[in-house]
Coordinates of C-alpha atoms in Angstrom, one line a residue:
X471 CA -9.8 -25.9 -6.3
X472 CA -6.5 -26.1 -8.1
X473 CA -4.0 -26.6 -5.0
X474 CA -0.8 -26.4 -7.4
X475 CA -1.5 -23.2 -9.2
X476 CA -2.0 -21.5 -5.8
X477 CA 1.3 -23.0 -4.4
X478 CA 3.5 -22.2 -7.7
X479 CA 2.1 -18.4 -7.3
X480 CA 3.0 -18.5 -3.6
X481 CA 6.3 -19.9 -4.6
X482 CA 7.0 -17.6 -7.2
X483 CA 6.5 -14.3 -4.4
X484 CA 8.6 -16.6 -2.0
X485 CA 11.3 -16.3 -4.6
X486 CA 11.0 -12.7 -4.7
X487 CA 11.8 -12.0 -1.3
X488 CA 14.6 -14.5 -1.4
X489 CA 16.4 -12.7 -4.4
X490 CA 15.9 -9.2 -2.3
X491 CA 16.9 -11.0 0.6
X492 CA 20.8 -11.4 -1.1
X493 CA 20.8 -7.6 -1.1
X494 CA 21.3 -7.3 2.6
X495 CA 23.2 -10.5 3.2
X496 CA 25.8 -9.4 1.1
X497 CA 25.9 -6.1 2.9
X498 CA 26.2 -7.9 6.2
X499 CA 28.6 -10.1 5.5
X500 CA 30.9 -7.4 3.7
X501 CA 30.4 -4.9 7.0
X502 CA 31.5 -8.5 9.3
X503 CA 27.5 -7.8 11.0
X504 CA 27.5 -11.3 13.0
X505 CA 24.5 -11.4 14.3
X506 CA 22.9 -9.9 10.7
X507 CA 24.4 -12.9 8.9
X508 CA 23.4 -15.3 11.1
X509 CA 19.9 -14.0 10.9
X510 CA 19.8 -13.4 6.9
X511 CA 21.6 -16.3 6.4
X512 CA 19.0 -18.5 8.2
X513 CA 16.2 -16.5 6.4
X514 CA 17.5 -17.1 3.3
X515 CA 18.0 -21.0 3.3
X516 CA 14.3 -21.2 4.5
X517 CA 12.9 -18.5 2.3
X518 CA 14.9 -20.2 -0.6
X519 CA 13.9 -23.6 0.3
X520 CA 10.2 -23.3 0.8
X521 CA 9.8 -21.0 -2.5
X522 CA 11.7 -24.1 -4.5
X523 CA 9.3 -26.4 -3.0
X524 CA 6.2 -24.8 -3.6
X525 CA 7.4 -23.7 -7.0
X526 CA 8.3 -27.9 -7.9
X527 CA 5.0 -28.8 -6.4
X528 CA 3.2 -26.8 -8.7
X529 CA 4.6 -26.4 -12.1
X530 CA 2.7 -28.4 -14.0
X531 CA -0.5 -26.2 -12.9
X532 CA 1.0 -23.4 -13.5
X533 CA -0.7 -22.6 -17.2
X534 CA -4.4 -23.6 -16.0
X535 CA -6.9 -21.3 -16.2
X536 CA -7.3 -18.6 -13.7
X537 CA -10.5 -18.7 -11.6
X538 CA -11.7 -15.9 -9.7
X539 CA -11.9 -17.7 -6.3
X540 CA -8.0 -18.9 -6.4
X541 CA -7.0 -15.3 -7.3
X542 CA -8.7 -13.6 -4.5
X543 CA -7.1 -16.5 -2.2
X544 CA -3.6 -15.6 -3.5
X545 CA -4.0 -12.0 -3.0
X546 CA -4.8 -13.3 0.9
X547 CA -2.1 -15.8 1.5
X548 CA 0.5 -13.1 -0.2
X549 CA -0.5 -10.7 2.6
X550 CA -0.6 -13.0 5.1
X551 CA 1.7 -16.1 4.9
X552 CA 5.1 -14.3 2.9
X553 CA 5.8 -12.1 5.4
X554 CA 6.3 -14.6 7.8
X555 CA 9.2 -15.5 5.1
X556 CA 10.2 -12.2 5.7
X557 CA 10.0 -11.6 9.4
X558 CA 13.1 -14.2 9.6
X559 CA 15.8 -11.7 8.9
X560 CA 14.0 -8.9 11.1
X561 CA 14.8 -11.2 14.4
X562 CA 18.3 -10.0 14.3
X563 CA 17.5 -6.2 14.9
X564 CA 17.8 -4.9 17.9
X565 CA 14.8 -3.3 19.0
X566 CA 12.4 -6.2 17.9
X567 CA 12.1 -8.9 20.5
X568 CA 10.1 -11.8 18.8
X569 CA 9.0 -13.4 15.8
X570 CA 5.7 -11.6 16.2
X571 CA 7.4 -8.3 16.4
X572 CA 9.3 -9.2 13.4
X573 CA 5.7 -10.4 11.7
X574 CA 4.1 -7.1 12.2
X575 CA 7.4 -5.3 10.8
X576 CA 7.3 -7.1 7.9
X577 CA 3.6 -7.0 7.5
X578 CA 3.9 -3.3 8.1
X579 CA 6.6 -3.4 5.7
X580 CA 5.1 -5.4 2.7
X581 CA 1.4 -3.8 2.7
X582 CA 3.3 -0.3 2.6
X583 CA 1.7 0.7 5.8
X584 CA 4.7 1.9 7.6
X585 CA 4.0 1.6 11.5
X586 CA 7.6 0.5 12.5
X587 CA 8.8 -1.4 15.6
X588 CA 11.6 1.1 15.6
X589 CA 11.5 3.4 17.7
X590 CA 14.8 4.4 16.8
X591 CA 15.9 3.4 13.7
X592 CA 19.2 5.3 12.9
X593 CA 20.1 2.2 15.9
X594 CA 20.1 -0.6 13.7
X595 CA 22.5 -1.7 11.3
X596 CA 22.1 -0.5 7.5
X597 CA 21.0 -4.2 6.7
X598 CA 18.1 -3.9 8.6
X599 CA 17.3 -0.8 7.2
X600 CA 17.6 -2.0 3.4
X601 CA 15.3 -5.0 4.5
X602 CA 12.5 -3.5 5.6
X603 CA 13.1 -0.8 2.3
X604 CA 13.1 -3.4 0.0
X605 CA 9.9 -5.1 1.7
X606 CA 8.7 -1.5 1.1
X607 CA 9.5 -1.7 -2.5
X608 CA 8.3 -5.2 -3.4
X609 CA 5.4 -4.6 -1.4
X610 CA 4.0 -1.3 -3.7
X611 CA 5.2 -3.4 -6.7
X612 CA 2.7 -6.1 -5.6
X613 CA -0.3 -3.6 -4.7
X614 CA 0.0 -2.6 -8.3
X615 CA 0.0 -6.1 -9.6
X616 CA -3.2 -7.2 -7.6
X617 CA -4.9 -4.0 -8.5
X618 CA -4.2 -4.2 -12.1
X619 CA -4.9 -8.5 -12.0
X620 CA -7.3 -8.8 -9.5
X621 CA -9.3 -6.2 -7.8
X622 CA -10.3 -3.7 -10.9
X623 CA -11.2 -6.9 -13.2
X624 CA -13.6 -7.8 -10.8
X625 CA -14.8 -4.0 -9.8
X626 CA -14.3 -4.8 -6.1
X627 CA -15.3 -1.6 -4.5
X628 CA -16.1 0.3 -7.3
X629 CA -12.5 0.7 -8.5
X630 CA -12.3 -0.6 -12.3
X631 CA -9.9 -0.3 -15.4
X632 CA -11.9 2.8 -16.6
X633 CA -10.4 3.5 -20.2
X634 CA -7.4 1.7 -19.7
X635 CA -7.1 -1.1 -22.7
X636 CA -3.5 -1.0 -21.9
X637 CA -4.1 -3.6 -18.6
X638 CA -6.7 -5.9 -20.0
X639 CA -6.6 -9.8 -20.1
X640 CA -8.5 -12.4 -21.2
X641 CA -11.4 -14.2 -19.1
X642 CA -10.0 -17.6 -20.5
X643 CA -6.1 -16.4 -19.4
X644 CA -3.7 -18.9 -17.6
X645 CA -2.7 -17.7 -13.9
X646 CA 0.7 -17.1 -15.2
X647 CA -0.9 -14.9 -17.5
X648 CA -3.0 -13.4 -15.4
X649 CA -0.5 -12.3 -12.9
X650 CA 2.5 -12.4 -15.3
X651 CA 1.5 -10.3 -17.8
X652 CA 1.2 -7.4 -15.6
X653 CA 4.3 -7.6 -13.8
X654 CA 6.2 -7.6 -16.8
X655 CA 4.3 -4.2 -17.9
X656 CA 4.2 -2.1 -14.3
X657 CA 7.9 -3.9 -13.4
X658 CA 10.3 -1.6 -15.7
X659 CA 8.2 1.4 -15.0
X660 CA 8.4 0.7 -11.5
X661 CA 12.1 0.0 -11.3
X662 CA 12.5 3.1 -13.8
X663 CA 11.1 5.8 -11.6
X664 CA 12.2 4.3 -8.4
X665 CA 15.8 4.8 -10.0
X666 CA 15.6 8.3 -11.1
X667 CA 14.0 9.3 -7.3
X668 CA 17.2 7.7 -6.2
X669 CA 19.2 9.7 -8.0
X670 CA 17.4 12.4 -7.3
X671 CA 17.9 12.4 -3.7
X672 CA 21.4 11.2 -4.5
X673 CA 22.5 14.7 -6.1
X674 CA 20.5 17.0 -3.5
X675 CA 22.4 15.4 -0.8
X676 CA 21.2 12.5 0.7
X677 CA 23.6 9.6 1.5
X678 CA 23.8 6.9 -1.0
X679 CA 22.1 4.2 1.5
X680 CA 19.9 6.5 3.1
X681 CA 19.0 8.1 -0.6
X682 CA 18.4 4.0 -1.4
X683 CA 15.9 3.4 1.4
X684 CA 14.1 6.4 1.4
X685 CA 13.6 6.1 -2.7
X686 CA 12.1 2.7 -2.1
X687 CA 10.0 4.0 0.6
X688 CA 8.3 7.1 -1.2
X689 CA 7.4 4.8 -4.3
X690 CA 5.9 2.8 -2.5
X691 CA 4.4 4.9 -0.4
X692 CA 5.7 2.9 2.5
X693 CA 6.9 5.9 4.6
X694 CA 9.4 4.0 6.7
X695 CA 12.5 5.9 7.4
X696 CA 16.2 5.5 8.4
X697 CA 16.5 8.4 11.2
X698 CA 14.1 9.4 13.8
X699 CA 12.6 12.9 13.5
X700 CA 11.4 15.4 11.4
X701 CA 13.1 15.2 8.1
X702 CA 13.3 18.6 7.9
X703 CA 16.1 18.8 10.7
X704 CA 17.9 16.0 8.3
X705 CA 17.6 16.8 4.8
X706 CA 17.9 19.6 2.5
X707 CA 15.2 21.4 1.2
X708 CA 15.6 20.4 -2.4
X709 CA 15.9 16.6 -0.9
X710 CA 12.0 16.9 0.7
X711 CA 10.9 17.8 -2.8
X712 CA 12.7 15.5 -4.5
X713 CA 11.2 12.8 -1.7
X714 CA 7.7 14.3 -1.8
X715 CA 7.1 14.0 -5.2
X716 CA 8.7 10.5 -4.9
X717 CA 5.7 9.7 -3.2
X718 CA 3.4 11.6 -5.4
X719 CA 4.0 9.6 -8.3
X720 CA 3.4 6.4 -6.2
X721 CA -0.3 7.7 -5.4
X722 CA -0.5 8.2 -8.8
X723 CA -2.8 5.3 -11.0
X724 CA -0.6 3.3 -12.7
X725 CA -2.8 3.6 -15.7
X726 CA -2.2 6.7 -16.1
X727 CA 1.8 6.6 -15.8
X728 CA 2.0 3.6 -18.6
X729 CA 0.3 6.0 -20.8
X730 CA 2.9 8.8 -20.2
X731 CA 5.8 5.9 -21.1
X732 CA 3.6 5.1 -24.3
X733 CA 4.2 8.5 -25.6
X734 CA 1.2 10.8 -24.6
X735 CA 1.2 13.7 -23.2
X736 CA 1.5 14.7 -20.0
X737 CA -1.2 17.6 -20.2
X738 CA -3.8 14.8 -21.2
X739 CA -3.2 12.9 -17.9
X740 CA -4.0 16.3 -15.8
X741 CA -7.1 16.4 -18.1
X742 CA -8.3 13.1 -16.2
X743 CA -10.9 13.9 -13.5
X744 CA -9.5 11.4 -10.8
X745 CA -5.6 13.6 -11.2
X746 CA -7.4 16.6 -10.9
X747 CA -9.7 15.7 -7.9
X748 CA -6.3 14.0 -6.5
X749 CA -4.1 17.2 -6.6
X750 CA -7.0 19.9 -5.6
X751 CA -7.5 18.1 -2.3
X752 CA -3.3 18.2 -1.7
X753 CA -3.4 21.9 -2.4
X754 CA -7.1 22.6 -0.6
X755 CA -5.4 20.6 2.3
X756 CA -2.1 22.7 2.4
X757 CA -4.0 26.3 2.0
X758 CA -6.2 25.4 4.8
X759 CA -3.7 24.2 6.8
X760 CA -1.5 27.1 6.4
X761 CA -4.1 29.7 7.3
X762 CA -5.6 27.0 10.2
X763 CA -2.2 26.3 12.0
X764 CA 0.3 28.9 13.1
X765 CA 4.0 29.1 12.1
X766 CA 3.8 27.0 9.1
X767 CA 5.0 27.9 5.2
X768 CA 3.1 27.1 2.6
X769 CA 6.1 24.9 1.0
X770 CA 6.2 22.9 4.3
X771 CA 2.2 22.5 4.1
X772 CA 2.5 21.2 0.5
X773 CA 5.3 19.2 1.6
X774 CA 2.9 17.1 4.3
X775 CA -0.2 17.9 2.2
X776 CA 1.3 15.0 -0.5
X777 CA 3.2 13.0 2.1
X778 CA -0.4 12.2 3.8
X779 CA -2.8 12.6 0.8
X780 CA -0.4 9.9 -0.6
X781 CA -0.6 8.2 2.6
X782 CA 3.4 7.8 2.8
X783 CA 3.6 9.0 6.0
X784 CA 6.7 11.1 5.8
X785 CA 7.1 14.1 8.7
X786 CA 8.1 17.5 6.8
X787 CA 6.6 19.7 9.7
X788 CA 10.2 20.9 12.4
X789 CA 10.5 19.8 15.3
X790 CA 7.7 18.3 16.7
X791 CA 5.3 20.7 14.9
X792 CA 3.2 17.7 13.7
X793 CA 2.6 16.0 17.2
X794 CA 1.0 19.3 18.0
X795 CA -1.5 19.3 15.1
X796 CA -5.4 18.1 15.5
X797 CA -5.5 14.7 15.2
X798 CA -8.7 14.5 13.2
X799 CA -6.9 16.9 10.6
X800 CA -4.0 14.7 10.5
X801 CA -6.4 12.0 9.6
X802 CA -8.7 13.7 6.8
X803 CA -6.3 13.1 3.7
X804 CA -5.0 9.6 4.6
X805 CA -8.6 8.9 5.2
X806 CA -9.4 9.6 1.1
X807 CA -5.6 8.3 0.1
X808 CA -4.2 8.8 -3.6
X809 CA -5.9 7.2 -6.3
X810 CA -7.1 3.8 -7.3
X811 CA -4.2 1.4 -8.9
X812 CA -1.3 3.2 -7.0
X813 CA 0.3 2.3 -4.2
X814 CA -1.4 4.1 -1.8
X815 CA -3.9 3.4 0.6
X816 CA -7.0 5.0 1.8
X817 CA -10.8 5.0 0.5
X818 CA -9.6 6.2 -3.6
X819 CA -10.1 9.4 -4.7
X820 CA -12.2 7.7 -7.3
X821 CA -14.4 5.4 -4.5
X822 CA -14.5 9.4 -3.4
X823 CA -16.0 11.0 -6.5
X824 CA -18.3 8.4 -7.1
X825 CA -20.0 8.3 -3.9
X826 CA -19.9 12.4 -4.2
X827 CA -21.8 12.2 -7.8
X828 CA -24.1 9.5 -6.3
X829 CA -25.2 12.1 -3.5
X830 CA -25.2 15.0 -5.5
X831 CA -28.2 13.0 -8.0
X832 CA -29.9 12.2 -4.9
X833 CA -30.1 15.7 -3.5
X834 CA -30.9 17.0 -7.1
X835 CA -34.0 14.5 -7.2
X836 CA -35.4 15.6 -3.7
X837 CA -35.5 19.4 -6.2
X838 CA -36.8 18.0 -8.8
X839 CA -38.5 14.2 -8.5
X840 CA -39.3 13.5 -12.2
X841 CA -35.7 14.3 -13.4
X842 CA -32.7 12.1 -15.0
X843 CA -29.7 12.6 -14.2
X844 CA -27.1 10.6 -15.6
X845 CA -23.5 10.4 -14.5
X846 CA -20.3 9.2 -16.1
X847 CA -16.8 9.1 -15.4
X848 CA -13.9 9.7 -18.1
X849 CA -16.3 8.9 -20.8
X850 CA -17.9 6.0 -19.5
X851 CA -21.3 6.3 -17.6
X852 CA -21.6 5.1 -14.3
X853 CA -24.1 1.9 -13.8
X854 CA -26.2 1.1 -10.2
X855 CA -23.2 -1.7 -10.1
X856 CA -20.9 1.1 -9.7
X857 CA -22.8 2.7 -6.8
X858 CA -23.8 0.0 -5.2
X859 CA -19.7 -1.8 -5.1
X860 CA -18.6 1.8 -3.7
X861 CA -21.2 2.5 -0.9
X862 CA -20.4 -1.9 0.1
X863 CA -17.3 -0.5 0.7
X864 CA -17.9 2.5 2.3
X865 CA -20.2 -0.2 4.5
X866 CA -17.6 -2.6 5.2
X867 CA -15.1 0.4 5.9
X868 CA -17.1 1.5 8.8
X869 CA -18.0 -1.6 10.0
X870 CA -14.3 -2.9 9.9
X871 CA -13.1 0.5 11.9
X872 CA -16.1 0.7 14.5
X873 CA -15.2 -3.0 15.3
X874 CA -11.2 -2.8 15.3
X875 CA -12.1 0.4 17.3
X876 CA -14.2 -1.8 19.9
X877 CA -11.8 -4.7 19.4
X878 CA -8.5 -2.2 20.7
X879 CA -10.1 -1.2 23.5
X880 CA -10.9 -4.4 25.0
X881 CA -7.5 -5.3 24.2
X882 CA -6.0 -2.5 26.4
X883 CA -5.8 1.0 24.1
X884 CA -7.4 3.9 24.7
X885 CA -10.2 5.3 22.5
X886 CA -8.0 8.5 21.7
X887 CA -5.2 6.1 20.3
X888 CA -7.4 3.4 18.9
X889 CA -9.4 5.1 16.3
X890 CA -6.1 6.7 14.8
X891 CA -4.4 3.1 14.9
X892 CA -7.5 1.7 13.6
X893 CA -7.4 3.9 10.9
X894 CA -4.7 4.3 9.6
X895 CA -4.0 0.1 9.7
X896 CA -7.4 0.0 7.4
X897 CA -5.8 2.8 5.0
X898 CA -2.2 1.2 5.1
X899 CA -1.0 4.8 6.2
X900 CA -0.1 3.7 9.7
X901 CA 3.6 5.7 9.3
X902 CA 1.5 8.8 10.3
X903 CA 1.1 8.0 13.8
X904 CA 4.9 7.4 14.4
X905 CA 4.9 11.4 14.2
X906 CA 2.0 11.8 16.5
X907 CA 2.0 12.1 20.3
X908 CA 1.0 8.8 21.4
X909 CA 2.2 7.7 24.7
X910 CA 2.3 3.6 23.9
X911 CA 4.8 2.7 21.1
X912 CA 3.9 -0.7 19.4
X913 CA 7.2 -1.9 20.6
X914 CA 5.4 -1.5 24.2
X915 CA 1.8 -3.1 22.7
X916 CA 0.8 -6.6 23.8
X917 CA 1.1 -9.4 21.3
X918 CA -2.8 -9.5 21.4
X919 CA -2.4 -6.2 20.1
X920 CA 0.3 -6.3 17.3
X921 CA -1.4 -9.2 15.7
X922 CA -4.7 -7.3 15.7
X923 CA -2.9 -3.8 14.1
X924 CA -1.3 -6.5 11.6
X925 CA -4.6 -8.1 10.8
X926 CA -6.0 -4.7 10.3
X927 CA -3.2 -3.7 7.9
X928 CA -3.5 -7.0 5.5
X929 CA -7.2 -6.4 5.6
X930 CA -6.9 -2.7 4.4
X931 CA -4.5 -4.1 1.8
X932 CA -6.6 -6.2 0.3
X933 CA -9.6 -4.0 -0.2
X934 CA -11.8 -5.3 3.2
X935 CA -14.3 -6.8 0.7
X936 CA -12.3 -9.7 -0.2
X937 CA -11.9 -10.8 3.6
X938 CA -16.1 -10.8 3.5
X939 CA -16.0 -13.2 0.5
X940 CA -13.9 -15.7 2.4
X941 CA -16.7 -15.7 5.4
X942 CA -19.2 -16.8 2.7
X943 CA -20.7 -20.6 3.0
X944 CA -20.3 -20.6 -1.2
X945 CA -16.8 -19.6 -0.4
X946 CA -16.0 -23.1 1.7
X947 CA -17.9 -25.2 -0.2
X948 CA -16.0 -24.4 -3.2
X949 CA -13.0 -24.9 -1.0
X950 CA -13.8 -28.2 -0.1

């Protein structure tokens, strides 16, 4: 194993964080926050530091080939190691008490999961806030740059770049390539939309650095907010749209937004079968829940249908309507998530439609034993590789929630809050269950707890199936 190549990546995300990291120092020290430039300050001459070190201690490995073992290690110690980086500046808020508090913020933060330490966050000061949106922001920009680079080359899961010449590379490619080359194509599209939702919720009424935050939230799907509550008490009506669909487009494959950008039309990206699948289950979801649950609109069900299908998080419902909602319902859509190379979380709506096709051959050859049915998706049919990746996952997926289920409980939860927890820290959509009545905060969790929810979140970030590769003996001996 290549040690330098590992460390100049790591060093190259390190600087990321460090250049985001100006944003709020600059803001602190123009409001005169003390305690926020004390803490920002100190986080930036470490963050600064240790990304120049590991950046000098690896440049001259920096073009070598990629292997497939050093990737899936660098999509690990991203998750896992740089938000430790980021916790730093999180120690000055209020409401977080420790370095593991501010660990499991900004792990929350960076793998767009959204469970927040905050109780109250309209408490903090705006630095804060920014922070943790820009960890938002820079976290969705790195989902789609693993997905793109690491996860759909290898088919992990079942999740491949189906018909998508667009984000190909070569098997012989440098790491710089590898990683590099996809940046610098998702990047401007990335910045671009995040931008225009800015504005968006910039003329409908939102305040510029609550418009900011929020903006960076809903691409990413991140879900973390600036004010407590329903955000239907705080923001007009044209603003929820504006943040809803914000979020939509972040569930949406990146694939398929590069081809809008290259000039084709946007009636041949609702012809693809994942988009279509994707938007019937937001509308299925509102209908149902309209006609289910008493005293709710239609526009308001839409409105939650794509915050949770997208697995964003955000609460559209008044008041407290959403605490008072089944909490198995709540959990259906972030269960499936948006769809594969977005930001969102969840199973994939196209991990979803495969395993659906797969059943629906089976029960058609208990009719009829001697017949063939072959299955294809967007053009391309669907190999026993493809199956087989999607029902390991599904597997794992089970196996990782019955045991962080088990794991909870011994630790002090309940079943009745565990499995939700649980859940929605596999399918990074743990901003849901700020909304929901549970009566233990994670502010109020043992450490033994927040460590295990931030575990859980890294390992729904990185697909589950990687963190089986690195219990493999073939694994460790091609470590050592």
């Amino acid at each position: 194993m290549r040690l330098g190549a590992i460390l100049y990546t790591m060093g190259y995300g390190g600087l990321m964080l460090s250049l985001l990291m100006l944003i709020p120092f600059v803001m602190a020290f123009w409001a005169g926050e003390g305690s926020q430039i004390g803490a920002f300050g100190i986080g930036l001459l470490l963050s600064f530091f240790i990304s120049g070190a590991l950046l000098l201690s690896g440049y001259t490995a920096r073009r070598h080939q990629a292997r497939s073992v050093e990737l899936l290690l660098i999509m690990v110690l991203f998750w896992t190691v740089l938000p430790l980086l980021a916790a730093v500046p999180l120690l000055g808020a209020s409401q977080i008490d420790g370095l593991l508090a501010a660990y499991f913020e900004a792990v929350s933060a960076l793998t767009t999961s959204g469970g927040s330490m905050l109780a109250v966050p309209e408490a903090e000061a705006m630095p804060i806030l920014v922070w943790r949106a820009l960890l938002n922001w820079v976290g969705g920009l790195w989902t789609l740059v693993f997905a793109v680079a690491v996860l759909a080359p290898f088919g992990i899961g079942g999740i491949t770049l189906i018909g998508s010449p667009l984000l190909q590379h070569e098997e012989n490619a440098p790491l710089s390539s590898r990683l590099g080359r996809p940046l610098r194509r998702i990047a401007p599209l990335y910045i671009g939309i995040s931008f225009v939702g800015f504005i968006a919720l910039l003329v409908t009424g939102v305040p510029i650095m609550r418009a900011a935050c929020l903006a960076m939230s809903a691409i990413s799907t991140g879900g973390m907010v600036t004010q407590s509550g329903s955000l239907a008490a705080s923001m007009p009506l044209l603003s929820q749209w504006a943040l809803a669909l914000i979020s939509l487009i972040g569930a949406i494959s990146v694939p398929l937004l590069l081809l809008i950008t290259l000039g084709q039309r946007v009636s041949g990206v609702f012809r693809d079968t994942e988009m279509r699948v994707f938007l019937a289950l937001i509308l299925g979801y509102a209908v149902i829940s309209v006609v289910s649950i008493g005293e709710l609109t239609l526009e308001t069900a839409l409105l939650q249908a794509i915050s949770m299908q997208s697995t964003a998080g955000f609460n559209f419902v008044p008041q407290d309507g959403l605490a008072t909602w089944p909490i198995v319902w709540v959990m259906v859509p972030v269960l499936i998530g948006g769809m594969a190379m977005s930001t969102a979380g969840g199973v994939k709506v196209m991990r979803a439609i495969i395993l659906a096709k797969d059943i629906g051959s089976e029960l058609g050859k208990l009719a009829y034993p001697s017949s063939v049915h072959p299955l294809a998706l967007e053009g391309r049919r669907l190999e026993e590789s493809d199956f087989t990746a999607a029902w390991a996952y599904t597997a794992v997926f089970i196996l990782f929630v019955t045991t962080g289920v088990i794991v909870l409980g011994l630790l002090g939860l309940t079943l009745a809050d565990s499995w939700p927890v649980v859940l929605g820290a596999l399918t990074n959509s743990l901003a849901i269950t700020n909304h929901l009545d549970m009566p233990l905060g994670y502010a109020a969790m043992s450490d033994s707890l927040q460590i295990t929810i931030a575990l859980l979140m890294i390992a729904g970030r990185i697909e589950l199936l990687i963190l089986m590769v690195l219990f493999t003996s073939s694994f460790w001996r091609y470590m050592r």
